[in-house]
CSV table of C-alpha atoms in Angstrom, one decimal:
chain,number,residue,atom,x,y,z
A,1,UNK,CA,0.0,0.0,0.0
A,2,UNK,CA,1.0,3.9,-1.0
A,3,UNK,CA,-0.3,6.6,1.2
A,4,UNK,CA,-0.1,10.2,0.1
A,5,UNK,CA,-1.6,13.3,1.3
A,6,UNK,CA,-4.0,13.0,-1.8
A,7,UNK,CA,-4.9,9.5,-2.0
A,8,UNK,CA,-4.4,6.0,-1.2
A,9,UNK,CA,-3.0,3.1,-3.5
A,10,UNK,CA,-2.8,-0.8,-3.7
A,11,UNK,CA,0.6,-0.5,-5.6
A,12,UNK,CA,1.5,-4.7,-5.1
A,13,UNK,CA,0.8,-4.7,-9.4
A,14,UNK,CA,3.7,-2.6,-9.4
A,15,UNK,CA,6.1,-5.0,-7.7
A,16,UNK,CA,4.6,-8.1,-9.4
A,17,UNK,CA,5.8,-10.0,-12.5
A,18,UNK,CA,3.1,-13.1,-12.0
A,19,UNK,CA,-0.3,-11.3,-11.2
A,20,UNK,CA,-2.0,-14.5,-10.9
A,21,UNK,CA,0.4,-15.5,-7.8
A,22,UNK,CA,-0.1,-12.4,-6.0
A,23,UNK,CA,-3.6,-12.8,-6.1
A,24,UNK,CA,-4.0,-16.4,-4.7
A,25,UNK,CA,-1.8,-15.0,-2.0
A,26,UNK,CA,-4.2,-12.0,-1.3
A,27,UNK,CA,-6.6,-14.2,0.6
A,28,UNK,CA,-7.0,-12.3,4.3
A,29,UNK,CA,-10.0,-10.1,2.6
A,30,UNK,CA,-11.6,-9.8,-0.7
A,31,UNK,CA,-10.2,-7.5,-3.5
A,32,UNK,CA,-14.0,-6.1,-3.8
A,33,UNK,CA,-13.4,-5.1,-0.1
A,34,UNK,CA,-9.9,-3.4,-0.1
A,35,UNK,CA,-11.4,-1.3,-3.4
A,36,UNK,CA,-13.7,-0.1,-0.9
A,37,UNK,CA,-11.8,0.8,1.9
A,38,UNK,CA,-9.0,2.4,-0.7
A,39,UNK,CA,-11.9,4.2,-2.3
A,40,UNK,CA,-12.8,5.3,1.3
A,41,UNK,CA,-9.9,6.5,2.2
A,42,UNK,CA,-9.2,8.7,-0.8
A,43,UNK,CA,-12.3,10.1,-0.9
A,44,UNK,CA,-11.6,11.3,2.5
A,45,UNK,CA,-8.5,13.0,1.3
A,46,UNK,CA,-9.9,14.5,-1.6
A,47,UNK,CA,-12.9,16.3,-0.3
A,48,UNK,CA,-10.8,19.1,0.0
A,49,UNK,CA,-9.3,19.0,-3.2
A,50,UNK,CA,-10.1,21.6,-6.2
A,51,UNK,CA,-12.2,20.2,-9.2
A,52,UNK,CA,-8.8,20.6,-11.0
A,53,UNK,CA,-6.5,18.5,-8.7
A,54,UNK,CA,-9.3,15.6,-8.7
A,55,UNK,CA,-9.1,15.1,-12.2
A,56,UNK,CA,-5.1,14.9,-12.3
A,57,UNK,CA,-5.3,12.7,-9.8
A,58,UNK,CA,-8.0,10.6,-11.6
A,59,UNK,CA,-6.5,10.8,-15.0
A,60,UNK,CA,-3.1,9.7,-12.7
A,61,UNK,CA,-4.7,6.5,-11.5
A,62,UNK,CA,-6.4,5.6,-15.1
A,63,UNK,CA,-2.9,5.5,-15.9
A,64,UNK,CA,-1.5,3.4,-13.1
A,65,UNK,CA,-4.2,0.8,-13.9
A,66,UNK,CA,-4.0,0.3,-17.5
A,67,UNK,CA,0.0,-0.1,-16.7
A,68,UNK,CA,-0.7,-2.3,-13.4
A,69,UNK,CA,-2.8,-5.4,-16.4
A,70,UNK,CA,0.6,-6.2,-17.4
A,71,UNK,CA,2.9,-7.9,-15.5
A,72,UNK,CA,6.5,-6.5,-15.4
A,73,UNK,CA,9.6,-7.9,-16.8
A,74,UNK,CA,12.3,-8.1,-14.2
A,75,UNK,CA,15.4,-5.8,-15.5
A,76,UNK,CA,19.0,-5.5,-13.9
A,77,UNK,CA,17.8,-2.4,-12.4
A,78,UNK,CA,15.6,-4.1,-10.2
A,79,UNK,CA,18.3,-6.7,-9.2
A,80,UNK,CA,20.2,-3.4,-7.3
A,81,UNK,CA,18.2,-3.4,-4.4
A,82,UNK,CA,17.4,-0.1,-2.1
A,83,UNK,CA,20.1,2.6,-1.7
A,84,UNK,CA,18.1,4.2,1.1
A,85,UNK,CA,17.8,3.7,4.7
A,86,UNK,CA,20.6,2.1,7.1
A,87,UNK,CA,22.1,-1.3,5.6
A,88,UNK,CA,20.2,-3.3,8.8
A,89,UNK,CA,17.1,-2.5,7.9
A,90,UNK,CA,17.4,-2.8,4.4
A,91,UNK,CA,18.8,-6.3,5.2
A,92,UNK,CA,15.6,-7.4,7.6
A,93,UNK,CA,13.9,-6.5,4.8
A,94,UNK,CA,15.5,-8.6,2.2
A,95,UNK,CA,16.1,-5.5,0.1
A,96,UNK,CA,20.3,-4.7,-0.2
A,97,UNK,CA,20.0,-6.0,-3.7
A,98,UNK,CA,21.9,-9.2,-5.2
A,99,UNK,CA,25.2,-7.1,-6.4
A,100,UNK,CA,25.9,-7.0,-2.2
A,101,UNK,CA,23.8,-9.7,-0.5
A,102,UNK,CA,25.7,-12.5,-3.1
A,103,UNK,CA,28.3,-14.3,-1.1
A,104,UNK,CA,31.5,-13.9,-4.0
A,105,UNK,CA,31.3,-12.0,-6.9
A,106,UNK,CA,33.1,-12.9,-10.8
A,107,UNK,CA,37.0,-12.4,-10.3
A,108,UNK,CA,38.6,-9.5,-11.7
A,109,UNK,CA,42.1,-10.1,-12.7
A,110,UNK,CA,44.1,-6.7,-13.7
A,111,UNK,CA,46.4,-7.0,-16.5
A,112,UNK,CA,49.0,-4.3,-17.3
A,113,UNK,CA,47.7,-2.2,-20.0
A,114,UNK,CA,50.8,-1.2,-22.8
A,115,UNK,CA,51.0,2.2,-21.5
A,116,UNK,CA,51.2,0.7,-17.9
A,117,UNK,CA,54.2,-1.4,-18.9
A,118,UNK,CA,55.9,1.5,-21.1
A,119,UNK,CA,55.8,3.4,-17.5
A,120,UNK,CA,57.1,0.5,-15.6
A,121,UNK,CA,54.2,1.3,-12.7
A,122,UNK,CA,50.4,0.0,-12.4
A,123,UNK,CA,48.3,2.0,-9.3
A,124,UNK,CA,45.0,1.3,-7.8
A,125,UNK,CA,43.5,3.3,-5.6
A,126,UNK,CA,39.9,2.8,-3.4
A,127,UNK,CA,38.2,6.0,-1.9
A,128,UNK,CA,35.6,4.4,0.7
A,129,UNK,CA,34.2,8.4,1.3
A,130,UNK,CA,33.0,8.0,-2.5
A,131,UNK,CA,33.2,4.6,-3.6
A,132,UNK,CA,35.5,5.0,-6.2
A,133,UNK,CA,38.0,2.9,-7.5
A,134,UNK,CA,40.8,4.7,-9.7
A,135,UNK,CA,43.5,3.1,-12.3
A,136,UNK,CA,45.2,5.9,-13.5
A,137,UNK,CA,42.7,8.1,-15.5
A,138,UNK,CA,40.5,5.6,-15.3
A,139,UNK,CA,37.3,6.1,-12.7
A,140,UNK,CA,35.3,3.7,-11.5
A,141,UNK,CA,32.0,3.0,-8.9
A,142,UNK,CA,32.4,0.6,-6.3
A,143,UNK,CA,35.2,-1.1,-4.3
A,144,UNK,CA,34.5,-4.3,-6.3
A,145,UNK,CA,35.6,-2.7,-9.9
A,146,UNK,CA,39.3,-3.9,-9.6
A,147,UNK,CA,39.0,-6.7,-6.9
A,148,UNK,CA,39.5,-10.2,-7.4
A,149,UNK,CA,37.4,-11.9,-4.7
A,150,UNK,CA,35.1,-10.0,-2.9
A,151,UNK,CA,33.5,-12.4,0.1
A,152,UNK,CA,31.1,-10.8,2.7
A,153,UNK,CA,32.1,-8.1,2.1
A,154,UNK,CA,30.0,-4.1,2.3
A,155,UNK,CA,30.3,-0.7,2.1
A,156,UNK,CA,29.2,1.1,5.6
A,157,UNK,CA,28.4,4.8,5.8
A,158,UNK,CA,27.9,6.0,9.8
A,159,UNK,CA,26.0,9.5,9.0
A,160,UNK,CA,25.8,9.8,12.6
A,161,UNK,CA,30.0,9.8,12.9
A,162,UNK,CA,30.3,10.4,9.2
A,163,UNK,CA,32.6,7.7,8.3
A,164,UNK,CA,32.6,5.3,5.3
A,165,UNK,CA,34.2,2.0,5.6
A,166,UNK,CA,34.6,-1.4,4.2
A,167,UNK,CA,33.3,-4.4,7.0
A,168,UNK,CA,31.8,-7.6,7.1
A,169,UNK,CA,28.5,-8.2,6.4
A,170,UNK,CA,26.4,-8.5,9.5
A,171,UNK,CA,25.9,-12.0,10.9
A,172,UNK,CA,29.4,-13.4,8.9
A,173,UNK,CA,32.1,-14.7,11.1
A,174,UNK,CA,34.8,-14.0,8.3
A,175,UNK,CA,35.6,-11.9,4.9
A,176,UNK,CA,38.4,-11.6,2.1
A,177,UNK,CA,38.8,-9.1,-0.3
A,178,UNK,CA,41.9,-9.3,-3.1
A,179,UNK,CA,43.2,-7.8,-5.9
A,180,UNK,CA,45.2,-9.8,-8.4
A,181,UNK,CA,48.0,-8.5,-10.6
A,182,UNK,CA,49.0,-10.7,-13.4
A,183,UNK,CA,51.7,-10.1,-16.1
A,184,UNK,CA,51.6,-10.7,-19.4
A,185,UNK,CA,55.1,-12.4,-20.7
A,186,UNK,CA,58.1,-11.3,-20.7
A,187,UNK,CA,56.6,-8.7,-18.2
A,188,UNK,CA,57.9,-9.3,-14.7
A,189,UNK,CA,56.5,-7.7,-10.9
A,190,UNK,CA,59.7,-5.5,-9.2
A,191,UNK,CA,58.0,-4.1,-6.7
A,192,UNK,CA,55.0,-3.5,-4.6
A,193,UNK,CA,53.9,-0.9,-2.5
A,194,UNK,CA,51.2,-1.0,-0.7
A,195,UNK,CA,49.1,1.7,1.5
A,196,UNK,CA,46.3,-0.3,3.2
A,197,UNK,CA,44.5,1.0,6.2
A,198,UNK,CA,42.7,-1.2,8.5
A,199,UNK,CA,40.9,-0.5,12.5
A,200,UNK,CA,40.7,-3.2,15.2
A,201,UNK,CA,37.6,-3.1,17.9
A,202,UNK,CA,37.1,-5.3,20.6
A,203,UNK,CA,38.9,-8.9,19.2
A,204,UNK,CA,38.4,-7.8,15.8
A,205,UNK,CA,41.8,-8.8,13.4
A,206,UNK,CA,42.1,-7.2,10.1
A,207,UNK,CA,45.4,-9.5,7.9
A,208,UNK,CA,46.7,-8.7,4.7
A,209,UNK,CA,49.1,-11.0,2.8
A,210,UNK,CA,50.7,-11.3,-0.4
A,211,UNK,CA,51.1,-14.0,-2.9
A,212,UNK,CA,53.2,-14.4,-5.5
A,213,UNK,CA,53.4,-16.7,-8.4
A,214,UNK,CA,50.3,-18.9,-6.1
A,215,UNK,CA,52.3,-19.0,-2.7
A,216,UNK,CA,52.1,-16.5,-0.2
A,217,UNK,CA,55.6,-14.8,0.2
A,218,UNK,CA,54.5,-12.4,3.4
A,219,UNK,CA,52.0,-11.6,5.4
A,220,UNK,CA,51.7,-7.7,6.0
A,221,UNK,CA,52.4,-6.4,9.4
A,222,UNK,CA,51.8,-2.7,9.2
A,223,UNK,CA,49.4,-0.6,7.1
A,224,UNK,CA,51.7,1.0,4.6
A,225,UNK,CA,54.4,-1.1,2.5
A,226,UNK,CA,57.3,0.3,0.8
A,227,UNK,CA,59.4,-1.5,-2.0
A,228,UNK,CA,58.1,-5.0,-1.5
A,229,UNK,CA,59.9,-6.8,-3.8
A,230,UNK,CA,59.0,-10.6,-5.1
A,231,UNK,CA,61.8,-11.1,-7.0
A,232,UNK,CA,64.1,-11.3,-4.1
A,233,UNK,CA,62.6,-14.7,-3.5
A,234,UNK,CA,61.5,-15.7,-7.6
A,235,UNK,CA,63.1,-13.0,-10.1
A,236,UNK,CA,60.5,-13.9,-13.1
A,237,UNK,CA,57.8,-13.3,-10.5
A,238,UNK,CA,54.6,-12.3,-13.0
A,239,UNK,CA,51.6,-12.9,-10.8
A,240,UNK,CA,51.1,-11.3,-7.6
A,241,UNK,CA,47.9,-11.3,-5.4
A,242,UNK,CA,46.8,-8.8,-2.3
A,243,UNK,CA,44.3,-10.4,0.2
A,244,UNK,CA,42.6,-8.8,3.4
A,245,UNK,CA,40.8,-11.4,5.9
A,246,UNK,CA,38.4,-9.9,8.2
A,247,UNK,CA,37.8,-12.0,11.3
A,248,UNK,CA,36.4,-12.0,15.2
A,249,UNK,CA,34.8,-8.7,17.1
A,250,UNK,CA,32.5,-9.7,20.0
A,251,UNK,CA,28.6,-9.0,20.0
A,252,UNK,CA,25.9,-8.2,17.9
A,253,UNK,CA,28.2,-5.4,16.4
A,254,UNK,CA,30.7,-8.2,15.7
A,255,UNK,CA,31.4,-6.9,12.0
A,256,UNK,CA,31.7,-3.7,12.5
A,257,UNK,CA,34.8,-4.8,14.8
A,258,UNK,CA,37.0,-4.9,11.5
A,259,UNK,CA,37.4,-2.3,9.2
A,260,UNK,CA,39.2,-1.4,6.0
A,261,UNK,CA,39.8,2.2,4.6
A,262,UNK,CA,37.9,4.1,7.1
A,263,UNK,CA,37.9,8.1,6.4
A,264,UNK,CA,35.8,10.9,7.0
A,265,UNK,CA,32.9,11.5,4.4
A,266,UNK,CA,33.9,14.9,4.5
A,267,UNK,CA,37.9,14.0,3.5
A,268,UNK,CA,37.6,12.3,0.5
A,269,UNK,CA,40.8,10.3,0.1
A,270,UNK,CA,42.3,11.1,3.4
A,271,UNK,CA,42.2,7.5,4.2
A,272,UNK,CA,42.5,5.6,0.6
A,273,UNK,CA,43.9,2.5,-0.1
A,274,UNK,CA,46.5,2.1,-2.8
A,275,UNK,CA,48.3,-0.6,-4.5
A,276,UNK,CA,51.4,0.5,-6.8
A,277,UNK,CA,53.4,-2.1,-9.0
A,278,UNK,CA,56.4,-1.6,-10.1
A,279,UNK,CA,57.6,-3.9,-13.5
A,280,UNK,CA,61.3,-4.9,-14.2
């Protein structure tokens, strides 16, 4: 049901692509009955509308009716789920939308581009205040657009504090998200420097660790990494993957105990993460 200051509407057509379902579920009253009370109710409303407004709204509703005898076709759009209202209650609603409630999304593998290897240096960066991902000139939406894996993982935006942050998705006892370079031959990986901000509540433990050419050559002890370089331990490295695991936090609040790239909404990029590779 739609409630407006003018009228009210049975709107469940709208949100239907199999009519005939929806009505054998509408069984609590008769349809001849709710037209009543919806006709009630409106006319209520409208008794102190102009001769004018009544017939907008009247030629409004012919409209919405003649539209409401077909069913719809479900498009991607409707796949995206609400944007607004906090990310619990769009969740005990069922209504975050498959591109976040999914458990993994496709991997995304990033392959030098020429002009990448003619500079000798690939960067990524990841604004969580915006939710943007950048490869040089290139701008994308989303944390996702470069990563590899993606699992449990959200956006969070606190308006109260103000804050943006990557977390877990509530009720998940663990997360990863990764990025994975991979070199085209005879390119090889030099270096890697890597700027990745994490906070700790409670138990909450945010690890990141790095593998190269499929076995993992570090773990990584501090937020920002400087000249990491692969080829100390395999020279022809050409494949080199980034992973965060987000674990423990105590509670209810549990996944908000471990965060990633946590900034101000205010300070856009104050807080980013960025991955730089360097190529031999």
């Amino acid at each position: 049901m739609a409630f407006s200051r003018d009228e009210v509407i049975d709107v469940s057509w709208r949100y239907s692509a199999d009519h005939q379902a929806l009505r054998s579920r509408r069984t609590h009253f008769s349809e001849k009955w709710l037209m009543n009370v919806i006709a009630k109710f409106s006319g209520g409303l409208q008794s102190r509308l102009s001769n004018d407004r009544k017939s907008i709204l009247q030629k409004r509703r012919v409209n919405e009716l003649v539209e409401f005898l077909t069913p719809r076709s479900v498009q991607d759009s409707d796949k995206a789920g609400r944007s607004s209202g906090s990310l619990t209650w769009r969740l005990s609603r069922g209504e975050i939308g498959l591109s976040q409630s999914q458990a993994a999304d496709e991997p995304f593998v990033i392959v030098p581009k020429p002009e990448e290897y003619s500079s000798k240096r690939l960067k990524i960066c990841y604004d969580a205040s915006s939710d943007t991902s950048r490869r040089g000139a290139e701008l994308k939406q989303g944390f996702k657009a470069y990563a590899f894996k993606s699992t449990n993982i959200i956006r969070k935006v606190e308006s109260d504090w103000r804050m943006a942050y990557l977390a877990r998705q509530p009720a998940t006892s663990q997360a990863e998200l990764s990025w994975k370079v991979q070199c085209n031959a005879p390119g090889t990986i030099k270096k890697l420097n890597l700027r990745a901000p994490r906070t700790e509540f409670e138990s909450g433990q945010v690890r990141f660790s790095v593998t190269v050419d499929g076995q993992t050559d570090a773990s990584v002890p501090e937020y920002y990494v400087r000249n990491f370089s692969p080829s100390d331990h395999n020279p022809n490295a050409q494949v080199i993957e980034i992973t965060a695991t987000l674990t423990g936090g105590q509670g209810a609040n549990a996944w908000q105990h471990t965060q990633l790239f946590r900034e101000s909404i205010d300070s856009p990029c104050s807080n980013a993460f960025e991955l730089e590779i360097e190529f031999h």
